[in-house]
Short mmCIF file of C-alpha atoms in Angstrom, two decimals:
data_model
loop_
_atom_site.label_atom_id
_atom_site.label_comp_id
_atom_site.label_asym_id
_atom_site.label_seq_id
_atom_site.Cartn_x
_atom_site.Cartn_y
_atom_site.Cartn_z
CA MET D 171 0.13 0.36 -0.37
CA GLN D 172 1.00 3.86 -0.40
CA LYS D 173 -0.03 7.12 0.78
CA CYS D 174 -1.31 9.86 -0.95
CA LYS D 175 1.36 13.04 -0.10
CA GLN D 176 -1.53 15.52 -0.27
CA CYS D 177 -4.80 13.73 1.58
CA GLU D 178 -2.86 10.87 3.38
CA TRP D 179 -5.39 8.03 1.99
CA GLU D 180 -4.17 4.65 1.19
CA PHE D 181 -4.55 3.15 -1.98
CA PRO D 182 -3.01 -0.08 -3.69
CA ASP D 183 0.76 0.39 -5.15
CA ASP D 184 -0.49 -0.18 -8.70
CA MET D 185 -2.19 3.13 -8.76
CA CYS D 186 -0.74 6.05 -10.50
CA GLU D 187 -2.84 8.88 -8.95
CA CYS D 188 -5.29 9.25 -5.36
CA PRO D 189 -8.74 7.76 -6.10
CA TYR D 190 -9.51 10.50 -3.46
CA CYS D 191 -7.97 13.76 -4.83
CA GLY D 192 -7.01 12.61 -8.05
CA HIS D 193 -3.47 14.14 -6.46
CA PRO D 194 -0.62 11.90 -9.17
CA VAL D 195 1.61 9.83 -7.06
CA GLU D 196 4.15 7.07 -8.53
CA PRO D 197 6.38 4.94 -6.68
CA GLU D 198 10.02 4.83 -7.25
CA ASN D 199 9.77 1.56 -8.86
CA LYS D 200 7.63 2.44 -11.95
CA LYS D 201 9.03 5.75 -12.79
CA GLN D 202 10.38 4.38 -15.84
CA LYS D 203 7.20 2.53 -16.63
CA ARG D 204 5.50 5.84 -16.72
CA ARG D 205 7.94 7.63 -19.25
CA PHE D 206 7.86 5.47 -21.60
CA ASN D 207 3.88 5.19 -21.33
CA LEU D 208 4.02 8.82 -21.10
CA ARG D 209 5.71 9.21 -24.07
CA TRP D 210 3.68 8.01 -25.89
CA HIS D 211 0.05 9.47 -24.78
CA PRO D 212 -2.36 11.61 -26.71
CA ASN D 213 -1.81 14.29 -24.21
CA THR D 214 2.03 14.03 -23.88
CA PHE D 215 2.06 14.28 -27.67
CA MET D 216 0.60 16.93 -27.66
CA ALA D 217 1.84 18.72 -24.53
CA ARG D 218 5.61 18.15 -26.79
CA VAL D 219 3.84 20.24 -29.91
CA LYS D 220 2.76 23.11 -27.58
CA GLN D 221 5.30 23.13 -25.16
CA PRO D 222 7.61 26.40 -24.92
CA PRO D 223 11.24 26.51 -25.22
CA SER D 224 13.76 24.68 -23.94
CA SER D 225 14.83 27.96 -21.58
CA LEU D 226 11.19 27.93 -20.24
CA ALA D 227 10.44 23.82 -19.86
CA PRO D 228 10.09 23.21 -16.68
CA SER D 229 12.55 20.83 -14.43
CA PRO D 230 13.07 17.34 -15.54
CA THR D 231 12.86 16.29 -11.78
CA THR D 232 9.12 18.58 -11.65
CA PRO D 233 6.85 15.12 -11.76
CA THR D 234 4.23 15.43 -14.63
CA ALA D 235 0.75 13.88 -13.71
CA PRO D 236 -0.52 11.17 -16.87
CA SER D 237 -3.63 11.78 -17.82
CA LYS D 238 -6.86 9.78 -16.50
CA LYS D 239 -7.97 8.18 -19.66
CA HIS D 240 -4.58 6.41 -19.87
CA PRO D 241 -5.56 3.43 -18.22
CA TRP D 242 -8.51 2.90 -20.59
CA LEU D 243 -6.13 3.54 -23.55
CA VAL D 244 -4.05 0.54 -22.68
CA ILE D 245 -7.22 -1.22 -22.43
CA LEU D 246 -7.83 -0.85 -26.01
CA VAL D 247 -4.46 -1.36 -27.65
CA SER D 248 -5.15 -4.47 -25.66
CA ILE D 249 -7.97 -5.74 -26.97
CA ILE D 250 -7.40 -4.84 -30.83
CA THR D 251 -4.06 -6.46 -30.28
CA VAL D 252 -5.76 -9.37 -29.38
CA ILE D 253 -8.32 -8.84 -32.20
CA LEU D 254 -5.47 -9.06 -34.84
CA LEU D 255 -3.68 -12.03 -33.25
CA LEU D 256 -6.82 -14.40 -33.95
CA GLY D 257 -7.87 -12.76 -37.14
CA GLY D 258 -4.12 -13.39 -38.69
CA THR D 259 -4.49 -17.36 -36.88
CA LEU D 260 -8.06 -17.64 -38.87
CA ILE D 261 -6.26 -16.63 -41.84
CA VAL D 262 -3.58 -18.97 -41.60
CA TYR D 263 -5.99 -21.90 -40.54
CA VAL D 264 -8.12 -21.06 -44.08
CA TRP D 265 -5.54 -20.99 -45.55
CA ALA D 266 -3.79 -24.28 -44.46
CA ARG D 267 -6.58 -26.00 -45.31
CA GLY D 268 -6.11 -25.09 -48.59
CA GLY D 269 -10.70 -23.36 -48.77
CA SER D 270 -11.81 -27.17 -49.73
CA THR D 271 -15.35 -27.81 -50.18
CA PRO D 272 -16.72 -31.03 -48.86
CA PRO D 273 -18.41 -33.36 -51.55
CA PRO D 274 -21.95 -33.14 -52.58
CA ALA D 275 -25.12 -34.97 -50.72
CA LYS D 276 -24.72 -38.64 -52.01
CA LEU D 277 -28.62 -40.57 -52.00
CA ASN D 278 -28.45 -44.10 -50.96
CA VAL D 279 -31.87 -46.56 -51.09
CA ASP D 280 -31.99 -50.39 -49.83
CA PRO D 281 -33.37 -52.06 -50.81
CA LEU D 282 -34.17 -51.37 -54.82
CA LEU D 283 -37.05 -54.05 -55.28
CA LEU D 284 -40.02 -54.07 -52.07
CA ASP D 285 -41.07 -57.49 -52.52
CA PHE D 286 -44.46 -57.92 -50.86
CA GLY D 287 -44.82 -61.89 -51.55
CA SER D 288 -48.31 -63.17 -51.76
CA GLN D 289 -50.77 -61.87 -49.71
CA ILE D 290 -54.18 -62.81 -48.48
CA VAL D 291 -57.00 -59.85 -49.22
CA GLY D 292 -57.59 -57.58 -46.30
CA ILE D 293 -53.93 -58.56 -44.73
CA GLN D 294 -51.36 -55.98 -44.48
CA LYS D 295 -47.85 -55.94 -44.94
CA THR D 296 -44.56 -53.34 -43.88
CA ARG D 297 -41.36 -53.56 -45.37
CA LEU D 298 -38.42 -51.37 -44.68
CA LEU D 299 -36.67 -48.94 -46.66
CA THR D 300 -33.96 -47.49 -45.59
CA VAL D 301 -31.98 -44.02 -46.61
CA SER D 302 -28.50 -42.77 -46.50
CA ASN D 303 -26.05 -40.11 -46.95
CA SER D 304 -22.66 -41.24 -48.54
CA GLY D 305 -21.55 -37.91 -49.62
CA GLY D 306 -20.31 -34.84 -47.17
CA GLN D 307 -22.81 -32.24 -47.15
CA GLU D 308 -26.56 -31.93 -45.98
CA LEU D 309 -28.68 -34.81 -47.75
CA ARG D 310 -32.53 -32.54 -47.86
CA TRP D 311 -34.96 -35.98 -49.45
CA SER D 312 -39.32 -35.88 -50.23
CA VAL D 313 -40.83 -39.32 -51.87
CA ASP D 314 -43.60 -39.28 -54.71
CA LYS D 315 -45.59 -42.28 -54.62
CA GLY D 316 -47.31 -40.74 -57.38
CA LYS D 317 -51.40 -41.50 -57.27
CA THR D 318 -51.29 -44.96 -55.72
CA LEU D 319 -53.55 -44.86 -52.70
CA ARG D 320 -53.15 -47.94 -52.06
CA LEU D 321 -49.59 -47.34 -50.82
CA THR D 322 -48.21 -45.54 -47.73
CA LEU D 323 -45.54 -44.67 -46.29
CA ASP D 324 -45.10 -43.59 -42.43
CA GLN D 325 -42.66 -40.61 -43.62
CA TYR D 326 -42.41 -38.69 -46.64
CA SER D 327 -39.04 -36.36 -46.69
CA GLY D 328 -36.02 -36.00 -44.17
CA LYS D 329 -32.60 -34.63 -43.63
CA ILE D 330 -29.61 -36.58 -43.45
CA ALA D 331 -26.04 -35.02 -42.03
CA ALA D 332 -23.25 -36.18 -43.75
CA GLY D 333 -21.73 -39.44 -41.85
CA ALA D 334 -24.93 -40.11 -39.76
CA ILE D 335 -26.91 -42.59 -39.21
CA PRO D 336 -29.29 -43.45 -41.89
CA GLN D 337 -33.11 -42.68 -41.94
CA SER D 338 -35.97 -46.07 -42.20
CA ILE D 339 -39.54 -45.47 -44.44
CA ASN D 340 -42.19 -48.28 -43.15
CA VAL D 341 -43.75 -48.49 -46.41
CA LYS D 342 -47.06 -50.34 -46.56
CA VAL D 343 -49.61 -51.94 -49.12
CA ASP D 344 -53.23 -52.11 -48.59
CA THR D 345 -55.04 -55.12 -50.32
CA THR D 346 -58.18 -54.62 -49.10
CA THR D 347 -59.64 -53.20 -52.34
CA LEU D 348 -57.80 -55.56 -54.25
CA THR D 349 -58.71 -58.23 -56.38
CA ALA D 350 -57.16 -61.90 -55.47
CA GLY D 351 -55.54 -63.21 -58.35
CA HIS D 352 -53.45 -60.52 -59.40
CA ASN D 353 -50.21 -58.90 -59.42
CA PHE D 354 -49.73 -55.57 -58.37
CA PHE D 355 -47.26 -53.06 -59.22
CA THR D 356 -45.72 -49.16 -58.52
CA THR D 357 -42.31 -47.13 -58.18
CA ILE D 358 -41.68 -45.41 -55.64
CA ASN D 359 -39.47 -42.28 -56.24
CA LEU D 360 -36.78 -40.51 -53.94
CA ILE D 361 -35.77 -37.39 -55.15
CA SER D 362 -33.33 -35.15 -53.15
CA ASN D 363 -30.42 -32.60 -53.54
CA GLY D 364 -27.97 -35.64 -53.96
CA GLY D 365 -29.53 -37.39 -56.71
CA ASN D 366 -33.20 -39.34 -57.62
CA VAL D 367 -33.70 -43.15 -56.73
CA SER D 368 -36.57 -45.50 -58.29
CA VAL D 369 -37.97 -48.15 -56.24
CA SER D 370 -39.76 -50.97 -57.26
CA VAL D 371 -42.83 -52.46 -55.53
CA LYS D 372 -44.86 -55.64 -56.25
CA LEU D 373 -47.48 -57.78 -54.56
CA TYR D 374 -49.32 -60.57 -55.24
CA VAL D 375 -52.45 -60.75 -53.80
CA ILE D 376 -54.63 -64.41 -53.57
CA ALA D 377 -57.69 -65.11 -51.77
CA THR D 378 -58.71 -66.24 -47.84
CA PRO D 379 -58.14 -69.85 -48.21
CA ILE D 380 -60.84 -72.07 -47.09
CA PRO D 381 -60.85 -73.93 -44.42
CA SER D 382 -61.47 -77.68 -45.45
CA PRO D 383 -64.80 -78.61 -43.11
CA THR D 384 -64.26 -81.04 -40.19
CA PRO D 385 -66.98 -83.76 -40.22
CA THR D 386 -68.81 -83.94 -36.76
CA PRO D 387 -69.46 -87.58 -36.03
CA THR D 388 -72.78 -88.83 -34.81
CA PRO D 389 -72.81 -91.17 -32.24
CA THR D 390 -73.85 -94.55 -32.38
CA PRO D 391 -77.27 -95.04 -30.23
CA THR D 392 -76.15 -98.08 -27.37
CA PRO D 393 -78.50 -100.52 -28.88
CA THR D 394 -80.23 -102.71 -26.54
CA PRO D 395 -78.75 -106.50 -26.41
CA THR D 396 -80.85 -109.17 -27.15
CA PRO D 397 -79.45 -112.43 -25.53
CA THR D 398 -80.28 -114.06 -28.46
CA SER D 399 -79.32 -111.11 -30.94
CA VAL D 400 -75.56 -111.64 -32.99
CA GLN D 401 -73.55 -108.14 -34.01
CA ARG D 402 -70.42 -107.72 -36.21
CA GLN D 403 -69.00 -104.87 -38.08
CA ILE D 404 -69.46 -104.17 -41.71
CA PRO D 405 -66.49 -101.72 -42.72
CA SER D 406 -66.52 -100.24 -46.70
CA THR D 407 -63.70 -97.80 -48.35
CA GLN D 408 -64.35 -95.97 -51.63
CA THR D 409 -62.35 -94.24 -53.28
CA GLN D 410 -62.56 -91.51 -56.13
CA SER D 411 -60.31 -89.12 -57.90
CA ARG D 412 -60.76 -86.28 -59.91
CA THR D 413 -58.82 -83.83 -62.79
CA VAL D 414 -59.91 -79.78 -62.53
CA LYS D 415 -58.57 -77.36 -64.30
CA ALA D 416 -56.49 -74.77 -62.27
CA THR D 417 -58.20 -71.25 -61.81
CA GLY D 418 -55.55 -69.28 -60.79
CA SER D 419 -53.61 -66.68 -63.11
CA GLY D 420 -50.54 -64.19 -62.83
CA GLN D 421 -47.42 -62.92 -64.08
CA THR D 422 -43.64 -63.49 -63.85
CA ASP D 423 -41.15 -60.84 -63.50
CA PRO D 424 -38.74 -59.36 -65.64
CA THR D 425 -35.19 -60.33 -65.64
CA SER D 426 -32.51 -57.84 -66.58
CA ALA D 427 -29.98 -58.64 -69.11
CA THR D 428 -25.95 -58.70 -68.12
CA GLY D 429 -23.06 -58.38 -70.04
CA GLN D 430 -19.76 -56.40 -69.46
CA LEU D 431 -19.16 -53.43 -70.42
CA ASN D 432 -14.72 -52.57 -71.46
CA PHE D 433 -13.19 -49.07 -70.44
CA THR D 434 -9.87 -48.05 -73.28
CA ASN D 435 -8.25 -45.23 -72.19
CA THR D 436 -4.80 -43.66 -73.74
CA SER D 437 -5.53 -39.71 -72.73
CA SER D 438 -3.53 -37.40 -70.19
CA GLN D 439 -6.68 -37.32 -67.99
CA CYS D 440 -8.09 -39.82 -65.03
CA PHE D 441 -11.27 -41.18 -65.05
CA PHE D 442 -13.76 -42.93 -62.06
CA ILE D 443 -16.49 -44.69 -63.12
CA PRO D 444 -19.30 -45.07 -60.27
CA ALA D 445 -21.37 -48.18 -60.15
CA GLY D 446 -24.71 -47.56 -61.97
CA ALA D 447 -22.84 -44.88 -64.26
CA GLN D 448 -25.21 -45.80 -67.35
CA PHE D 449 -24.75 -45.73 -71.04
CA GLN D 450 -27.14 -45.67 -74.27
CA GLY D 451 -26.35 -48.04 -77.18
CA LYS D 452 -27.44 -47.39 -80.88
CA SER D 453 -30.17 -49.19 -80.34
CA GLY D 454 -31.01 -46.80 -77.40
CA VAL D 455 -31.40 -49.34 -74.52
CA PHE D 456 -29.63 -47.83 -71.40
CA VAL D 457 -27.18 -49.97 -69.39
CA GLN D 458 -25.54 -49.06 -66.16
CA THR D 459 -22.53 -50.65 -64.22
CA THR D 460 -22.67 -52.28 -61.07
CA GLN D 461 -19.06 -51.46 -60.04
CA ASN D 462 -16.51 -48.97 -59.85
CA VAL D 463 -14.16 -48.71 -62.36
CA SER D 464 -10.46 -46.23 -62.18
CA LEU D 465 -9.14 -45.72 -65.44
CA VAL D 466 -5.68 -44.21 -64.89
CA ALA D 467 -3.62 -41.49 -67.70
CA GLY D 468 -1.54 -42.98 -69.73
CA GLU D 469 -0.80 -45.33 -72.92
CA LEU D 470 -3.68 -48.02 -70.82
CA ILE D 471 -4.38 -50.43 -74.68
CA VAL D 472 -5.60 -53.00 -72.39
CA PRO D 473 -9.48 -52.59 -71.63
CA ILE D 474 -10.27 -53.32 -68.42
CA PRO D 475 -13.81 -54.88 -67.81
CA ALA D 476 -16.44 -53.76 -65.56
CA THR D 477 -20.20 -55.90 -65.07
CA ALA D 478 -22.77 -54.48 -66.17
CA GLN D 479 -26.48 -54.83 -66.46
CA ALA D 480 -29.27 -53.46 -68.93
CA VAL D 481 -31.40 -50.19 -66.93
CA ASN D 482 -34.95 -51.51 -67.43
CA PRO D 483 -35.78 -55.64 -67.57
CA GLY D 484 -37.11 -57.40 -69.91
CA SER D 485 -36.14 -58.54 -73.70
CA ASN D 486 -34.83 -55.32 -75.02
CA GLY D 487 -31.81 -55.65 -72.96
CA ASN D 488 -30.25 -58.20 -74.78
CA ILE D 489 -28.19 -55.64 -76.65
CA PRO D 490 -25.46 -57.40 -79.45
CA SER D 491 -22.00 -56.70 -79.07
CA GLU D 492 -20.29 -53.28 -79.83
CA ASP D 493 -24.32 -51.93 -79.35
CA ILE D 494 -21.99 -49.81 -76.76
CA ASN D 495 -18.86 -47.70 -77.91
CA LEU D 496 -18.98 -44.54 -77.05
CA PRO D 497 -16.46 -42.04 -75.59
CA LEU D 498 -16.04 -41.04 -71.95
CA GLY D 499 -17.62 -37.88 -70.59
CA ASN D 500 -16.00 -35.45 -68.73
CA GLN D 501 -18.58 -35.66 -65.70
CA TYR D 502 -15.98 -38.82 -65.47
CA ILE D 503 -12.54 -37.22 -65.09
CA SER D 504 -11.16 -37.00 -61.99
CA ASP D 505 -7.87 -35.90 -60.45
CA CYS D 506 -5.12 -38.26 -60.47
CA PRO D 507 -3.04 -39.80 -58.00
CA LYS D 508 0.27 -38.26 -56.79
CA GLN D 509 2.25 -41.95 -56.88
CA PRO D 510 2.26 -43.10 -60.41
CA SER D 511 3.94 -46.57 -61.86
CA THR D 512 1.09 -49.55 -62.63
CA LEU D 513 -1.93 -50.63 -64.89
CA SER D 514 -5.39 -49.54 -63.68
CA ILE D 515 -8.10 -51.16 -60.98
CA THR D 516 -11.27 -52.13 -61.48
CA GLY D 517 -13.77 -52.44 -57.81
CA ALA D 518 -11.85 -49.58 -56.59
CA GLN D 519 -13.82 -48.02 -54.04
CA SER D 520 -12.30 -44.17 -55.43
CA HIS D 521 -8.80 -43.16 -56.55
CA SER D 522 -7.20 -42.25 -53.18
CA ALA D 523 -8.03 -46.65 -52.79
CA ILE D 524 -5.37 -47.15 -55.70
CA THR D 525 -1.60 -46.76 -55.17
CA ALA D 526 0.02 -47.55 -58.36
CA TYR D 527 -0.38 -45.68 -62.00
CA PRO D 528 1.54 -45.82 -65.22
CA LEU D 529 3.43 -42.40 -66.47
CA SER D 530 0.42 -40.26 -68.42
CA GLN D 531 0.72 -38.71 -72.00
CA LEU D 532 -0.29 -35.45 -73.35
CA HIS D 533 -3.07 -37.48 -76.39
CA GLY D 534 -4.85 -39.85 -76.72
CA TYR D 535 -8.70 -41.07 -76.19
CA ALA D 536 -10.82 -42.72 -73.22
CA LEU D 537 -14.53 -44.80 -74.19
CA VAL D 538 -16.84 -47.98 -73.13
CA GLU D 539 -17.59 -50.70 -75.58
CA ASN D 540 -19.54 -53.95 -75.56
CA THR D 541 -16.99 -56.54 -77.32
CA ALA D 542 -19.77 -59.16 -76.46
CA ALA D 543 -23.59 -59.18 -76.52
CA PHE D 544 -25.75 -59.13 -73.33
CA THR D 545 -27.95 -61.60 -72.52
CA GLY D 546 -30.22 -63.01 -69.92
CA GLY D 547 -33.23 -60.47 -70.21
CA GLN D 548 -36.64 -61.60 -70.34
CA ASP D 549 -39.98 -60.52 -70.70
CA ALA D 550 -42.81 -61.15 -67.69
CA GLN D 551 -44.61 -64.04 -68.73
CA PRO D 552 -47.92 -65.36 -67.44
CA TYR D 553 -48.70 -68.06 -65.76
CA THR D 554 -52.08 -70.44 -64.00
CA PHE D 555 -51.48 -71.40 -60.65
CA VAL D 556 -53.54 -73.87 -58.28
CA GLN D 557 -56.40 -71.85 -56.07
CA GLN D 558 -57.47 -73.18 -52.73
CA SER D 559 -60.62 -73.11 -54.55
CA ASP D 560 -60.08 -75.76 -56.98
CA ILE D 561 -59.22 -78.03 -54.35
CA ASP D 562 -62.22 -77.35 -51.96
CA VAL D 563 -64.87 -77.72 -54.61
CA SER D 564 -63.53 -80.65 -55.83
CA ALA D 565 -62.19 -82.27 -52.09
CA THR D 566 -66.25 -81.65 -51.32
CA SER D 567 -68.16 -83.05 -53.83
CA LEU D 568 -66.18 -85.91 -54.27
CA LYS D 569 -66.56 -86.44 -50.14
CA ASN D 570 -70.33 -86.62 -50.48
CA SER D 571 -70.19 -89.13 -53.81
CA THR D 572 -67.39 -91.52 -51.18
CA ARG D 573 -69.73 -91.27 -48.70
CA GLN D 574 -72.83 -92.19 -50.33
CA SER D 575 -71.46 -95.50 -52.11
CA ALA D 576 -69.55 -96.71 -48.73
CA ILE D 577 -72.68 -96.92 -47.44
CA ASN D 578 -74.37 -98.50 -50.60
CA ASP D 579 -71.64 -100.95 -50.44
CA ILE D 580 -72.88 -101.45 -46.25
CA HIS D 581 -76.67 -102.21 -47.26
CA GLN D 582 -75.84 -105.02 -50.03
CA GLN D 583 -72.68 -106.62 -47.16
CA LEU D 584 -75.92 -106.91 -44.82
CA GLN D 585 -77.50 -110.82 -44.58
CA PRO D 586 -81.02 -111.81 -45.24
CA ASN D 587 -81.49 -111.93 -41.29
CA GLU D 588 -79.45 -109.35 -40.38
CA HIS D 589 -80.55 -105.04 -39.97
CA LEU D 590 -78.19 -101.99 -38.64
CA VAL D 591 -78.20 -100.77 -35.58
CA GLY D 592 -77.55 -97.22 -36.00
CA ASP D 593 -75.99 -94.88 -39.05
CA PRO D 594 -72.71 -95.53 -40.57
CA GLN D 595 -70.17 -93.68 -39.37
CA CYS D 596 -67.35 -91.98 -41.92
CA THR D 597 -64.14 -90.72 -42.38
CA SER D 598 -62.67 -89.12 -45.34
CA HIS D 599 -58.94 -88.32 -46.12
CA ILE D 600 -58.78 -85.98 -48.96
CA SER D 601 -54.96 -85.78 -51.33
CA SER D 602 -53.91 -83.49 -54.57
CA ASP D 603 -51.14 -84.03 -56.16
CA HIS D 604 -50.56 -80.03 -56.07
CA ASN D 605 -50.47 -77.69 -53.70
CA ALA D 606 -52.10 -74.17 -53.06
CA LEU D 607 -50.23 -72.01 -55.15
CA ASP D 608 -48.21 -74.60 -56.99
CA ARG D 609 -47.63 -73.09 -60.88
CA VAL D 610 -49.56 -75.71 -63.04
CA ASN D 611 -52.77 -76.16 -65.44
CA GLN D 612 -54.68 -78.83 -63.83
CA VAL D 613 -54.62 -80.33 -60.53
CA THR D 614 -56.46 -83.82 -59.75
CA VAL D 615 -58.06 -84.27 -55.88
CA THR D 616 -58.11 -88.02 -54.25
CA VAL D 617 -60.65 -89.10 -51.09
CA LYS D 618 -60.96 -91.56 -50.05
CA THR D 619 -64.46 -92.39 -47.48
CA THR D 620 -64.95 -94.99 -45.25
CA CYS D 621 -67.08 -95.76 -43.22
CA LYS D 622 -68.16 -98.18 -41.07
CA ALA D 623 -71.37 -100.20 -39.44
CA THR D 624 -73.19 -102.46 -37.12
CA ALA D 625 -75.28 -105.04 -37.71
CA SER D 626 -77.48 -107.12 -35.84
CA THR D 627 -79.68 -109.99 -36.62
#
């Protein structure tokens, strides 16, 4: 603590003037610091400009009180210094990063076919659709299901940040108003800032199975025994079969043709063709790759093969050889890696996954072609299948016929002095050479009925 020489008020050592009377007070060990600060203080500078001649200047031993605003000037200078340091740090950070922009959002949908299989009228099933973002920016997506009222989703839009977990969509088909024995097809379109994807939905509608009726046995009354009567069991088994046409109708799914695309690059550019890249042939048919292909700059005369398939299923996808012979577009040009040496690699996820490349040249070309025809594409085919009603109708008719035949046979086995005690008891077994939903044109139904009766004299 130090004491003011004028009012004798005590205050901390770091203060340069009395907070009570304003009298300047300065410790000896801070005199040099005060002289440095006063040299650059605005008031001191103005005082130097307006000071009288040196002969009239005050004695150097006379203390000059610093301005009361001097501490605020120091604080202001400190704040400006901190701001400049932070700004410089930010500029260095941005310069170091090179101003790189993250890759755009990329829409991924799995699966591309929602197959509900066979579904009974009135029963609703749910299938899961997964939406993910493999890009470096936020993905904004929405779903367009068209005018299909029977199709419902639990969400129709969303956002997925880069690196965030995928989102799920529950898809449900209402079969209440659909007709049994028919196929239901539709398409869900997912639209986003990271590309568009179409998902196919298919369902086959079947009728509600009719359970086979279980015969209710008739209780046999207990006959009143007589000392002189003799009883015996008379059995009879009758078997009949009937072949009827199957009445169900459906249609098989079309299949996509598959083949191979060959990529050649002798240019000075590097190319990256992602899986799903589409190319149109001379016939107008679009095919797409099913794996990634990386082409590096240089004299790459040997073609690089990649598996591919027709975009649209059907026999139209069976294109001939050399139907596709196209130069690669600029949209597939990519940055070349920094380590050159060997040939290109197919199936790589990106150029960063390739570690060896040949030296590039100044001129050349890059093209894609199919040197062999695509095969395996088939159109949808109609078919006939067995419905449960085909079996049930024939079985009911055969059960009545075999039961009556067995009862008639029992009556024919009675002796002249015998009569039946109660009604015959019958059981039937139904079998068929095909089950319901089997894809055949006809089905044979067989019924075996066994009846037993008690004969008494």
